[in-house]
mmCIF file of C-alpha atoms and ligand atoms in Angstrom:
data_model
loop_
_atom_site.group_PDB
_atom_site.id
_atom_site.type_symbol
_atom_site.label_atom_id
_atom_site.label_comp_id
_atom_site.label_asym_id
_atom_site.label_seq_id
_atom_site.Cartn_x
_atom_site.Cartn_y
_atom_site.Cartn_z
ATOM 1 C CA UNK A 217 0.000 0.000 0.000
ATOM 2 C CA UNK A 218 1.231 3.425 -0.913
ATOM 3 C CA UNK A 219 1.330 6.258 1.581
ATOM 4 C CA UNK A 220 -0.406 9.568 0.890
ATOM 5 C CA UNK A 221 2.981 11.105 0.075
ATOM 6 C CA UNK A 222 3.742 8.400 -2.480
ATOM 7 C CA UNK A 223 0.350 8.854 -4.144
ATOM 8 C CA UNK A 224 0.802 12.628 -4.285
ATOM 9 C CA UNK A 225 4.225 12.154 -5.843
ATOM 10 C CA UNK A 226 2.898 9.973 -8.678
ATOM 11 C CA UNK A 227 -0.143 12.182 -9.283
ATOM 12 C CA UNK A 228 1.864 15.383 -9.065
ATOM 13 C CA UNK A 229 4.606 14.407 -11.528
ATOM 14 C CA UNK A 230 4.807 16.755 -14.542
ATOM 15 C CA UNK A 231 1.897 16.317 -16.959
ATOM 16 C CA UNK A 232 1.972 16.556 -20.720
ATOM 17 C CA UNK A 233 3.328 13.350 -22.149
ATOM 18 C CA UNK A 234 1.401 10.090 -21.671
ATOM 19 C CA UNK A 235 4.554 8.143 -22.544
ATOM 20 C CA UNK A 236 6.154 9.133 -19.228
ATOM 21 C CA UNK A 237 3.454 7.087 -17.460
ATOM 22 C CA UNK A 238 3.963 3.982 -19.556
ATOM 23 C CA UNK A 239 5.525 1.889 -16.786
ATOM 24 C CA UNK A 240 2.777 2.859 -14.319
ATOM 25 C CA UNK A 241 0.024 1.928 -16.777
ATOM 26 C CA UNK A 242 1.689 -1.333 -17.859
ATOM 27 C CA UNK A 243 2.226 -2.355 -14.227
ATOM 28 C CA UNK A 244 -1.426 -1.725 -13.410
ATOM 29 C CA UNK A 245 -2.629 -3.634 -16.488
ATOM 30 C CA UNK A 246 -0.448 -6.548 -15.461
ATOM 31 C CA UNK A 247 -1.938 -6.571 -11.948
ATOM 32 C CA UNK A 248 -5.402 -6.482 -13.521
ATOM 33 C CA UNK A 249 -4.587 -9.454 -15.753
ATOM 34 C CA UNK A 250 -3.408 -11.470 -12.757
ATOM 35 C CA UNK A 251 -6.366 -10.657 -10.484
ATOM 36 C CA UNK A 252 -9.629 -9.912 -12.290
ATOM 37 C CA UNK A 253 -8.322 -11.218 -15.628
ATOM 38 C CA UNK A 254 -7.550 -9.757 -19.041
ATOM 39 C CA UNK A 255 -11.144 -9.613 -20.092
ATOM 40 C CA UNK A 256 -13.249 -6.456 -20.282
ATOM 41 C CA UNK A 257 -16.857 -6.840 -19.092
ATOM 42 C CA UNK A 258 -19.747 -4.958 -20.613
ATOM 43 C CA UNK A 259 -22.684 -3.144 -19.004
ATOM 44 C CA UNK A 260 -25.311 -1.592 -21.247
ATOM 45 C CA UNK A 261 -26.079 1.901 -19.969
ATOM 46 C CA UNK A 262 -29.756 2.926 -20.014
ATOM 47 C CA UNK A 263 -30.296 6.626 -19.312
ATOM 48 C CA UNK A 264 -33.817 6.438 -17.936
ATOM 49 C CA UNK A 265 -34.484 10.152 -17.518
ATOM 50 C CA UNK A 266 -32.734 13.500 -17.145
ATOM 51 C CA UNK A 267 -35.235 14.898 -14.636
ATOM 52 C CA UNK A 268 -33.393 15.687 -11.438
ATOM 53 C CA UNK A 269 -34.361 17.210 -8.096
ATOM 54 C CA UNK A 270 -30.802 18.185 -7.301
ATOM 55 C CA UNK A 271 -28.746 21.077 -8.463
ATOM 56 C CA UNK A 272 -25.088 20.039 -8.482
ATOM 57 C CA UNK A 273 -23.076 23.019 -9.705
ATOM 58 C CA UNK A 274 -21.189 21.075 -12.407
ATOM 59 C CA UNK A 275 -23.966 19.051 -14.012
ATOM 60 C CA UNK A 276 -25.788 19.890 -17.227
ATOM 61 C CA UNK A 277 -29.063 18.259 -16.158
ATOM 62 C CA UNK A 278 -29.245 20.020 -12.764
ATOM 63 C CA UNK A 279 -32.745 21.174 -11.837
ATOM 64 C CA UNK A 280 -31.722 24.820 -12.236
ATOM 65 C CA UNK A 281 -30.880 24.401 -15.921
ATOM 66 C CA UNK A 282 -34.097 25.598 -17.547
ATOM 67 C CA UNK A 283 -32.621 25.062 -21.000
ATOM 68 C CA UNK A 284 -32.208 21.286 -20.641
ATOM 69 C CA UNK A 285 -34.936 19.531 -22.596
ATOM 70 C CA UNK A 286 -36.357 16.981 -20.197
ATOM 71 C CA UNK A 287 -37.309 13.441 -21.202
ATOM 72 C CA UNK A 288 -38.313 10.174 -19.694
ATOM 73 C CA UNK A 289 -38.050 6.799 -21.405
ATOM 74 C CA UNK A 290 -41.219 4.727 -21.516
ATOM 75 C CA UNK A 291 -41.269 1.302 -19.845
ATOM 76 C CA UNK A 292 -41.319 -0.219 -23.319
ATOM 77 C CA UNK A 293 -38.177 1.674 -24.323
ATOM 78 C CA UNK A 294 -36.335 0.608 -21.182
ATOM 79 C CA UNK A 295 -37.245 -3.044 -21.696
ATOM 80 C CA UNK A 296 -36.338 -2.879 -25.357
ATOM 81 C CA UNK A 297 -32.936 -1.393 -24.498
ATOM 82 C CA UNK A 298 -32.376 -4.100 -21.872
ATOM 83 C CA UNK A 299 -33.402 -6.783 -24.333
ATOM 84 C CA UNK A 300 -30.971 -5.361 -26.887
ATOM 85 C CA UNK A 301 -28.141 -5.471 -24.352
ATOM 86 C CA UNK A 302 -29.111 -9.007 -23.411
ATOM 87 C CA UNK A 303 -29.156 -10.156 -27.042
ATOM 88 C CA UNK A 304 -25.787 -8.519 -27.656
ATOM 89 C CA UNK A 305 -24.362 -10.692 -24.871
ATOM 90 C CA UNK A 306 -23.738 -7.898 -22.372
ATOM 91 C CA UNK A 307 -23.706 -9.353 -18.858
ATOM 92 C CA UNK A 308 -25.534 -6.459 -17.243
ATOM 93 C CA UNK A 309 -27.422 -3.256 -17.677
ATOM 94 C CA UNK A 310 -27.017 -0.062 -15.673
ATOM 95 C CA UNK A 311 -30.107 2.079 -15.146
ATOM 96 C CA UNK A 312 -29.039 5.662 -14.537
ATOM 97 C CA UNK A 313 -31.049 8.874 -14.158
ATOM 98 C CA UNK A 314 -31.256 12.204 -12.437
ATOM 99 C CA UNK A 315 -32.357 11.901 -8.832
ATOM 100 C CA UNK A 316 -36.016 11.476 -7.948
ATOM 101 C CA UNK A 317 -37.431 10.166 -4.691
ATOM 102 C CA UNK A 318 -41.217 10.342 -5.161
ATOM 103 C CA UNK A 319 -43.329 7.232 -4.666
ATOM 104 C CA UNK A 320 -44.260 6.905 -8.336
ATOM 105 C CA UNK A 321 -40.593 6.852 -9.348
ATOM 106 C CA UNK A 322 -39.603 4.350 -6.656
ATOM 107 C CA UNK A 323 -42.410 2.014 -7.720
ATOM 108 C CA UNK A 324 -41.588 2.386 -11.371
ATOM 109 C CA UNK A 325 -37.945 1.458 -10.860
ATOM 110 C CA UNK A 326 -38.993 -1.514 -8.747
ATOM 111 C CA UNK A 327 -41.312 -2.720 -11.500
ATOM 112 C CA UNK A 328 -38.714 -2.187 -14.238
ATOM 113 C CA UNK A 329 -36.104 -4.147 -12.300
ATOM 114 C CA UNK A 330 -38.569 -7.007 -11.843
ATOM 115 C CA UNK A 331 -39.530 -6.973 -15.501
ATOM 116 C CA UNK A 332 -35.925 -7.010 -16.706
ATOM 117 C CA UNK A 333 -35.376 -9.970 -14.385
ATOM 118 C CA UNK A 334 -38.369 -11.814 -15.862
ATOM 119 C CA UNK A 335 -37.398 -10.972 -19.427
ATOM 120 C CA UNK A 336 -33.894 -12.420 -18.989
ATOM 121 C CA UNK A 337 -34.894 -15.206 -16.546
ATOM 122 C CA UNK A 338 -32.750 -13.530 -13.939
ATOM 123 C CA UNK A 339 -29.654 -13.822 -16.096
ATOM 124 C CA UNK A 340 -29.055 -10.170 -16.890
ATOM 125 C CA UNK A 341 -27.238 -8.361 -14.099
ATOM 126 C CA UNK A 342 -28.891 -5.120 -12.945
ATOM 127 C CA UNK A 343 -26.973 -2.125 -11.647
ATOM 128 C CA UNK A 344 -28.718 1.039 -10.483
ATOM 129 C CA UNK A 345 -27.316 4.569 -10.423
ATOM 130 C CA UNK A 346 -30.219 6.651 -9.167
ATOM 131 C CA UNK A 347 -28.703 8.841 -6.510
ATOM 132 C CA UNK A 348 -29.476 9.213 -2.829
ATOM 133 C CA UNK A 349 -32.430 7.251 -1.500
ATOM 134 C CA UNK A 350 -33.583 5.987 1.885
ATOM 135 C CA UNK A 351 -32.323 2.626 3.146
ATOM 136 C CA UNK A 352 -35.865 1.313 2.688
ATOM 137 C CA UNK A 353 -35.884 2.249 -1.007
ATOM 138 C CA UNK A 354 -32.474 0.681 -1.517
ATOM 139 C CA UNK A 355 -33.860 -2.504 0.103
ATOM 140 C CA UNK A 356 -36.945 -2.521 -2.105
ATOM 141 C CA UNK A 357 -34.895 -2.264 -5.282
ATOM 142 C CA UNK A 358 -32.486 -4.917 -4.019
ATOM 143 C CA UNK A 359 -35.353 -7.301 -3.287
ATOM 144 C CA UNK A 360 -36.711 -6.605 -6.791
ATOM 145 C CA UNK A 361 -33.438 -7.914 -8.248
ATOM 146 C CA UNK A 362 -30.886 -5.104 -8.479
ATOM 147 C CA UNK A 363 -27.544 -6.174 -7.064
ATOM 148 C CA UNK A 364 -25.066 -3.405 -7.797
ATOM 149 C CA UNK A 365 -25.302 0.336 -7.146
ATOM 150 C CA UNK A 366 -23.177 3.224 -8.351
ATOM 151 C CA UNK A 367 -23.117 6.393 -6.296
ATOM 152 C CA UNK A 368 -20.098 8.595 -6.800
ATOM 153 C CA UNK A 369 -18.921 10.582 -3.825
ATOM 154 C CA UNK A 370 -17.834 13.117 -6.507
ATOM 155 C CA UNK A 371 -15.122 14.550 -4.219
ATOM 156 C CA UNK A 372 -14.145 12.786 -1.011
ATOM 157 C CA UNK A 373 -13.013 15.994 0.668
ATOM 158 C CA UNK A 374 -16.008 17.466 2.531
ATOM 159 C CA UNK A 375 -14.650 20.962 1.889
ATOM 160 C CA UNK A 376 -14.305 20.426 -1.856
ATOM 161 C CA UNK A 377 -17.692 18.676 -1.952
ATOM 162 C CA UNK A 378 -19.169 21.768 -0.315
ATOM 163 C CA UNK A 379 -17.793 24.030 -3.039
ATOM 164 C CA UNK A 380 -19.295 21.897 -5.812
ATOM 165 C CA UNK A 381 -22.811 21.643 -4.432
ATOM 166 C CA UNK A 382 -25.522 23.944 -3.104
ATOM 167 C CA UNK A 383 -25.753 24.169 0.676
ATOM 168 C CA UNK A 384 -28.653 21.707 0.957
ATOM 169 C CA UNK A 385 -26.632 18.845 -0.606
ATOM 170 C CA UNK A 386 -24.985 17.016 2.278
ATOM 171 C CA UNK A 387 -21.661 15.191 2.086
ATOM 172 C CA UNK A 388 -22.496 13.171 5.208
ATOM 173 C CA UNK A 389 -25.718 11.972 3.650
ATOM 174 C CA UNK A 390 -23.895 10.736 0.563
ATOM 175 C CA UNK A 391 -21.463 8.746 2.706
ATOM 176 C CA UNK A 392 -24.386 7.388 4.759
ATOM 177 C CA UNK A 393 -26.023 6.242 1.499
ATOM 178 C CA UNK A 394 -22.871 4.342 0.516
ATOM 179 C CA UNK A 395 -22.953 2.645 3.909
ATOM 180 C CA UNK A 396 -26.657 1.798 3.604
ATOM 181 C CA UNK A 397 -26.051 0.280 0.171
ATOM 182 C CA UNK A 398 -23.307 -1.907 1.537
ATOM 183 C CA UNK A 399 -25.459 -3.034 4.453
ATOM 184 C CA UNK A 400 -28.302 -3.917 2.107
ATOM 185 C CA UNK A 401 -26.003 -6.315 0.275
ATOM 186 C CA UNK A 402 -25.264 -4.465 -2.949
ATOM 187 C CA UNK A 403 -21.920 -4.497 -4.679
ATOM 188 C CA UNK A 404 -21.081 -0.873 -4.110
ATOM 189 C CA UNK A 405 -19.429 1.425 -6.593
ATOM 190 C CA UNK A 406 -18.339 4.997 -6.117
ATOM 191 C CA UNK A 407 -16.031 7.432 -7.837
ATOM 192 C CA UNK A 408 -14.970 11.025 -8.329
ATOM 193 C CA UNK A 409 -14.490 13.609 -11.039
ATOM 194 C CA UNK A 410 -10.926 14.536 -11.882
ATOM 195 C CA UNK A 411 -9.673 18.022 -12.673
ATOM 196 C CA UNK A 412 -12.452 19.942 -10.926
ATOM 197 C CA UNK A 413 -12.085 23.609 -10.063
ATOM 198 C CA UNK A 414 -10.497 23.984 -6.600
ATOM 199 C CA UNK A 415 -9.212 20.377 -6.739
ATOM 200 C CA UNK A 416 -5.526 19.660 -6.125
ATOM 201 C CA UNK A 417 -3.520 16.449 -6.538
ATOM 202 C CA UNK A 418 -3.598 16.068 -2.739
ATOM 203 C CA UNK A 419 -7.393 15.777 -2.983
ATOM 204 C CA UNK A 420 -7.030 13.031 -5.581
ATOM 205 C CA UNK A 421 -4.630 11.125 -3.335
ATOM 206 C CA UNK A 422 -7.223 11.428 -0.567
ATOM 207 C CA UNK A 423 -9.888 10.112 -2.958
ATOM 208 C CA UNK A 424 -7.834 6.940 -3.432
ATOM 209 C CA UNK A 425 -7.473 6.586 0.337
ATOM 210 C CA UNK A 426 -11.234 7.102 0.667
ATOM 211 C CA UNK A 427 -11.931 4.247 -1.780
ATOM 212 C CA UNK A 428 -9.664 1.991 0.228
ATOM 213 C CA UNK A 429 -11.247 3.000 3.533
ATOM 214 C CA UNK A 430 -14.754 2.426 2.174
ATOM 215 C CA UNK A 431 -13.628 -0.983 0.884
ATOM 216 C CA UNK A 432 -15.551 -0.456 -2.362
ATOM 217 C CA UNK A 433 -16.247 -3.156 -4.951
ATOM 218 C CA UNK A 434 -16.386 -0.978 -8.044
ATOM 219 C CA UNK A 435 -15.195 2.415 -9.201
ATOM 220 C CA UNK A 436 -16.107 4.749 -12.019
ATOM 221 C CA UNK A 437 -14.170 7.967 -12.273
ATOM 222 C CA UNK A 438 -13.470 10.278 -15.112
ATOM 223 C CA UNK A 439 -12.319 13.739 -16.050
ATOM 224 C CA UNK A 440 -14.526 16.679 -15.172
ATOM 225 C CA UNK A 441 -15.768 18.421 -18.316
ATOM 226 C CA UNK A 442 -17.446 21.828 -18.230
ATOM 227 C CA UNK A 443 -21.061 22.215 -19.248
ATOM 228 C CA UNK A 444 -21.676 25.803 -20.391
ATOM 229 C CA UNK A 445 -25.127 26.045 -18.756
ATOM 230 C CA UNK A 446 -23.784 25.472 -15.231
ATOM 231 C CA UNK A 447 -22.419 27.830 -12.567
ATOM 232 C CA UNK A 448 -19.124 25.958 -12.383
ATOM 233 C CA UNK A 449 -18.376 26.415 -16.079
ATOM 234 C CA UNK A 450 -17.085 29.916 -15.382
ATOM 235 C CA UNK A 451 -14.637 28.761 -12.724
ATOM 236 C CA UNK A 452 -11.182 27.794 -13.916
ATOM 237 C CA UNK A 453 -9.726 24.386 -13.129
ATOM 238 C CA UNK A 454 -6.016 24.119 -12.405
ATOM 239 C CA UNK A 455 -5.774 21.464 -15.136
ATOM 240 C CA UNK A 456 -6.291 21.592 -18.900
ATOM 241 C CA UNK A 457 -8.464 18.938 -20.502
ATOM 242 C CA UNK A 458 -5.403 17.011 -21.697
ATOM 243 C CA UNK A 459 -4.026 17.092 -18.180
ATOM 244 C CA UNK A 460 -7.326 15.864 -16.738
ATOM 245 C CA UNK A 461 -7.253 12.909 -19.090
ATOM 246 C CA UNK A 462 -3.737 12.009 -18.028
ATOM 247 C CA UNK A 463 -4.584 12.472 -14.347
ATOM 248 C CA UNK A 464 -7.655 10.257 -14.735
ATOM 249 C CA UNK A 465 -5.478 7.524 -16.245
ATOM 250 C CA UNK A 466 -3.014 7.861 -13.363
ATOM 251 C CA UNK A 467 -5.921 7.542 -10.926
ATOM 252 C CA UNK A 468 -7.155 4.363 -12.644
ATOM 253 C CA UNK A 469 -3.670 2.837 -12.590
ATOM 254 C CA UNK A 470 -3.018 3.729 -8.949
ATOM 255 C CA UNK A 471 -6.407 2.408 -7.859
ATOM 256 C CA UNK A 472 -5.768 -0.876 -9.671
ATOM 257 C CA UNK A 473 -2.449 -1.199 -7.841
ATOM 258 C CA UNK A 474 -4.065 -0.324 -4.486
ATOM 259 C CA UNK A 475 -7.228 -2.414 -4.894
ATOM 260 C CA UNK A 476 -6.364 -5.145 -7.419
ATOM 261 C CA UNK A 477 -9.585 -7.182 -7.211
ATOM 262 C CA UNK A 478 -12.240 -4.504 -7.759
ATOM 263 C CA UNK A 479 -14.011 -3.552 -10.983
ATOM 264 C CA UNK A 480 -12.853 -0.280 -12.515
ATOM 265 C CA UNK A 481 -14.689 1.355 -15.421
ATOM 266 C CA UNK A 482 -13.172 3.111 -18.400
ATOM 267 C CA UNK A 483 -15.780 5.873 -18.456
ATOM 268 C CA UNK A 484 -17.493 7.809 -21.211
ATOM 269 C CA UNK A 485 -15.883 11.070 -20.052
ATOM 270 C CA UNK A 486 -12.461 9.616 -21.021
ATOM 271 C CA UNK A 487 -13.896 9.036 -24.467
ATOM 272 C CA UNK A 488 -15.236 12.584 -24.590
ATOM 273 C CA UNK A 489 -11.719 13.984 -24.183
ATOM 274 C CA UNK A 490 -9.900 11.548 -26.448
ATOM 275 C CA UNK A 491 -11.143 9.352 -29.322
ATOM 276 C CA UNK A 492 -9.328 6.395 -27.767
ATOM 277 C CA UNK A 493 -9.939 7.443 -24.168
ATOM 278 C CA UNK A 494 -11.634 4.207 -23.144
ATOM 279 C CA UNK A 495 -8.859 2.129 -24.714
ATOM 280 C CA UNK A 496 -6.326 4.182 -22.748
ATOM 281 C CA UNK A 497 -8.371 3.517 -19.594
ATOM 282 C CA UNK A 498 -8.207 -0.236 -20.179
ATOM 283 C CA UNK A 499 -4.481 -0.021 -20.901
ATOM 284 C CA UNK A 500 -4.115 1.712 -17.510
ATOM 285 C CA UNK A 501 -5.921 -1.078 -15.624
ATOM 286 C CA UNK A 502 -9.695 -0.676 -16.108
ATOM 287 C CA UNK A 503 -11.811 -3.780 -16.837
ATOM 288 C CA UNK A 504 -15.361 -2.490 -17.347
ATOM 289 C CA UNK A 505 -17.022 -0.676 -20.253
ATOM 290 C CA UNK A 506 -20.491 0.797 -20.227
ATOM 291 C CA UNK A 507 -21.655 1.215 -23.828
ATOM 292 C CA UNK A 508 -24.749 3.396 -24.144
ATOM 293 C CA UNK A 509 -27.878 1.448 -25.121
ATOM 294 C CA UNK A 510 -30.341 4.322 -24.591
ATOM 295 C CA UNK A 511 -32.682 4.841 -27.586
ATOM 296 C CA UNK A 512 -31.007 7.269 -29.972
ATOM 297 C CA UNK A 513 -33.909 9.739 -30.120
ATOM 298 C CA UNK A 514 -33.323 11.018 -26.580
ATOM 299 C CA UNK A 515 -29.608 10.399 -26.260
ATOM 300 C CA UNK A 516 -28.549 13.979 -26.893
ATOM 301 C CA UNK A 517 -30.669 15.175 -23.978
ATOM 302 C CA UNK A 518 -28.796 13.298 -21.260
ATOM 303 C CA UNK A 519 -26.059 15.861 -21.416
ATOM 304 C CA UNK A 520 -24.111 15.889 -18.176
ATOM 305 C CA UNK A 521 -21.246 17.769 -19.811
ATOM 306 C CA UNK A 522 -20.277 19.240 -23.138
ATOM 307 C CA UNK A 523 -19.229 16.966 -25.982
ATOM 308 C CA UNK A 524 -20.580 13.739 -24.467
ATOM 309 C CA UNK A 525 -20.178 11.186 -27.268
ATOM 310 C CA UNK A 526 -23.437 9.785 -28.622
ATOM 311 C CA UNK A 527 -21.859 6.741 -30.223
ATOM 312 C CA UNK A 528 -19.746 4.392 -28.145
ATOM 313 C CA UNK A 529 -20.651 0.854 -29.074
ATOM 314 C CA UNK A 530 -17.604 0.179 -31.249
ATOM 315 C CA UNK A 531 -15.912 -2.443 -29.112
ATOM 316 C CA UNK A 532 -13.437 -3.693 -31.681
ATOM 317 C CA UNK A 533 -10.448 -2.418 -29.693
ATOM 318 C CA UNK A 534 -11.285 -4.428 -26.568
ATOM 319 C CA UNK A 535 -10.877 -7.935 -25.231
ATOM 320 C CA UNK A 536 -14.541 -8.639 -24.655
ATOM 321 C CA UNK A 537 -16.487 -11.900 -24.786
ATOM 322 C CA UNK A 538 -20.189 -11.275 -25.370
ATOM 323 C CA UNK A 539 -21.361 -14.363 -23.467
ATOM 324 C CA UNK A 540 -23.565 -12.645 -20.887
ATOM 325 C CA UNK A 541 -21.184 -13.250 -17.953
ATOM 326 C CA UNK A 542 -21.821 -10.900 -15.037
ATOM 327 C CA UNK A 543 -18.183 -10.221 -14.258
ATOM 328 C CA UNK A 544 -18.652 -9.481 -10.562
ATOM 329 C CA UNK A 545 -15.628 -8.074 -8.773
ATOM 330 C CA UNK A 546 -13.914 -10.875 -6.812
ATOM 331 C CA UNK A 547 -13.585 -8.285 -4.055
ATOM 332 C CA UNK A 548 -17.294 -8.551 -3.247
ATOM 333 C CA UNK A 549 -17.193 -12.309 -2.619
ATOM 334 C CA UNK A 550 -14.051 -12.073 -0.517
ATOM 335 C CA UNK A 551 -15.319 -9.245 1.683
ATOM 336 C CA UNK A 552 -18.610 -11.123 2.260
ATOM 337 C CA UNK A 553 -16.656 -14.272 3.196
ATOM 338 C CA UNK A 554 -14.501 -12.263 5.596
ATOM 339 C CA UNK A 555 -17.604 -10.722 7.201
ATOM 340 C CA UNK A 556 -19.137 -14.169 7.658
ATOM 341 C CA UNK A 557 -16.113 -15.636 9.369
ATOM 342 C CA UNK A 558 -16.064 -12.715 11.796
ATOM 343 C CA UNK A 559 -19.641 -13.393 12.929
HETATM 344 N N1 SAH B 659 -28.030 11.467 -10.465
HETATM 345 C C1 SAH B 659 -27.186 10.352 -10.206
HETATM 346 C C2 SAH B 659 -26.679 9.672 -11.458
HETATM 347 C C3 SAH B 659 -26.537 10.517 -12.694
HETATM 348 S S1 SAH B 659 -25.198 11.662 -12.693
HETATM 349 C C4 SAH B 659 -26.025 10.777 -9.333
HETATM 350 O O1 SAH B 659 -25.718 11.948 -9.280
HETATM 351 O O2 SAH B 659 -25.465 9.898 -8.694
HETATM 352 C C5 SAH B 659 -23.845 10.575 -13.038
HETATM 353 C C6 SAH B 659 -22.480 11.145 -12.846
HETATM 354 O O3 SAH B 659 -22.186 12.100 -13.851
HETATM 355 C C7 SAH B 659 -22.266 11.919 -11.570
HETATM 356 O O4 SAH B 659 -21.987 11.047 -10.504
HETATM 357 C C8 SAH B 659 -21.084 12.827 -11.922
HETATM 358 O O5 SAH B 659 -19.861 12.312 -11.417
HETATM 359 C C9 SAH B 659 -21.046 12.802 -13.446
HETATM 360 N N2 SAH B 659 -21.048 14.174 -13.984
HETATM 361 C C10 SAH B 659 -21.988 15.125 -13.824
HETATM 362 N N3 SAH B 659 -21.587 16.292 -14.383
HETATM 363 C C11 SAH B 659 -20.355 16.077 -14.906
HETATM 364 C C12 SAH B 659 -19.413 16.902 -15.596
HETATM 365 N N4 SAH B 659 -19.670 18.177 -15.867
HETATM 366 N N5 SAH B 659 -18.244 16.341 -15.981
HETATM 367 C C13 SAH B 659 -17.997 15.049 -15.733
HETATM 368 N N6 SAH B 659 -18.834 14.217 -15.080
HETATM 369 C C14 SAH B 659 -20.007 14.729 -14.665
HETATM 370 FE FE1 SF4 B 660 -28.684 15.381 -10.654
HETATM 371 FE FE2 SF4 B 660 -26.731 13.524 -10.588
HETATM 372 FE FE3 SF4 B 660 -26.532 15.746 -12.132
HETATM 373 FE FE4 SF4 B 660 -26.352 16.004 -9.490
HETATM 374 S S1 SF4 B 660 -24.923 14.852 -10.825
HETATM 375 S S2 SF4 B 660 -27.578 17.308 -10.850
HETATM 376 S S3 SF4 B 660 -27.799 14.428 -8.811
HETATM 377 S S4 SF4 B 660 -28.013 14.085 -12.346
#
C-alpha cells in the first residue's frame, strides 16, 4: 500500500506526455490481468431520464438548468434497451437517471427491475445509479433484483464537496447512502471527477485513500468536463483537458495497484476527451465498459457535460467476450466471506 505522500508524488509528476506514465500503466494492467483477468466486461447503460431534483453546480441536467430539454423513457423503451443489451451478450445493464425520490418513481424502478429480471430469466445483471435514497428504497430495489449500485462521492473531501454543491446537498448523507447500500447487500461502486475547479492532486490522493477506507467493490471515475449552462463552467480548473485525461489515467492505474480485485470502469468522459480514451483507460488497468444502449432519439438530452459522445458501441479495440457473464468483482465475494467468518 502506498502512503499519501507516495500517491501525491505519482499524481503530481509533470503532466503533458502520456509516454512518461507507460511503466505505471503497464504495471497496473499486469496486476489487472493477474487478479480480475484480461477480459473487459460490458454493461449496457440505459439513461432512464434527465429529470433531477438536485442542483449540483457542475452538471448539465441540474434542476436549475431551464434550457435542458427533459425526457423520460417509456417502460417499453427501457425493456427494449435491456433486451438489446441481453441479445448482444452484455452481462448487465445499468439504469441511470437524475435523482427522484417520489413514490411513483420508486415504484416504477422496482417494477422495471422485476420486468428485466423476468425478461432475462434472472440472467441479466442489474446495476442502479439513481442517486441518494432511503435505506428502505435501496432494500426494495435490491429485493426486486438489483444487485449493484453506483453512487459517486464526486469529491471525497467534505470541503471540496461543499464548493461543488448547493448548501442543501450534504456530504455526510452521501457517505451514509454508501454505507446503507453496503449493508443492504449491494456491490457498491463509487467514484470522483478529476480536474475539478479547486481540486488539487492532494485531494485526488485522498480520494484513493477514501476508496480503500470504504472498501468499495467498483469504481467509475473520469475527467470533469465543463457544461456551459452550469455555474461551475465559469470557474477555472487548475488542469487543462489534456491534463485531466492524463490524471484520470493515473488515478485508474493507482487504484488498480491499491485495490487489485475490484471492478474499474473506463468511463465515457475519457472518451469525450480523447477518441481512444476508453482504450487508454483499459491499458491503464480498467476492466469495465459501459456502452450506451439508450434509444437514440433522446440520447442527446442526457447531457451531463459538453461533448458527451453519442456513439460508443464500437468495441473492436477491446478484449470482450459477449457471453452474458456478469463479471462481478472478486472483491465482493471475498469481503462477504470475511464478514461471515467474523460473525
Ligand atoms: N443522479 C445520479 C446519477 C446521474 S449523474 C447521481 O448523481 O449519482 C452521473 C455522474 O455524472 C455523476 O456522478 C457525476 O460524477 C457525473 N457528472 C456530472 N456532471 C459532470 C461533468 N460536468 N463532468 C464530468 N462528469 C459529470
Ligand atoms: Fe442530478 Fe446527478 Fe446531475 Fe447532481 S450529478 S444534478 S444528482 S443528475
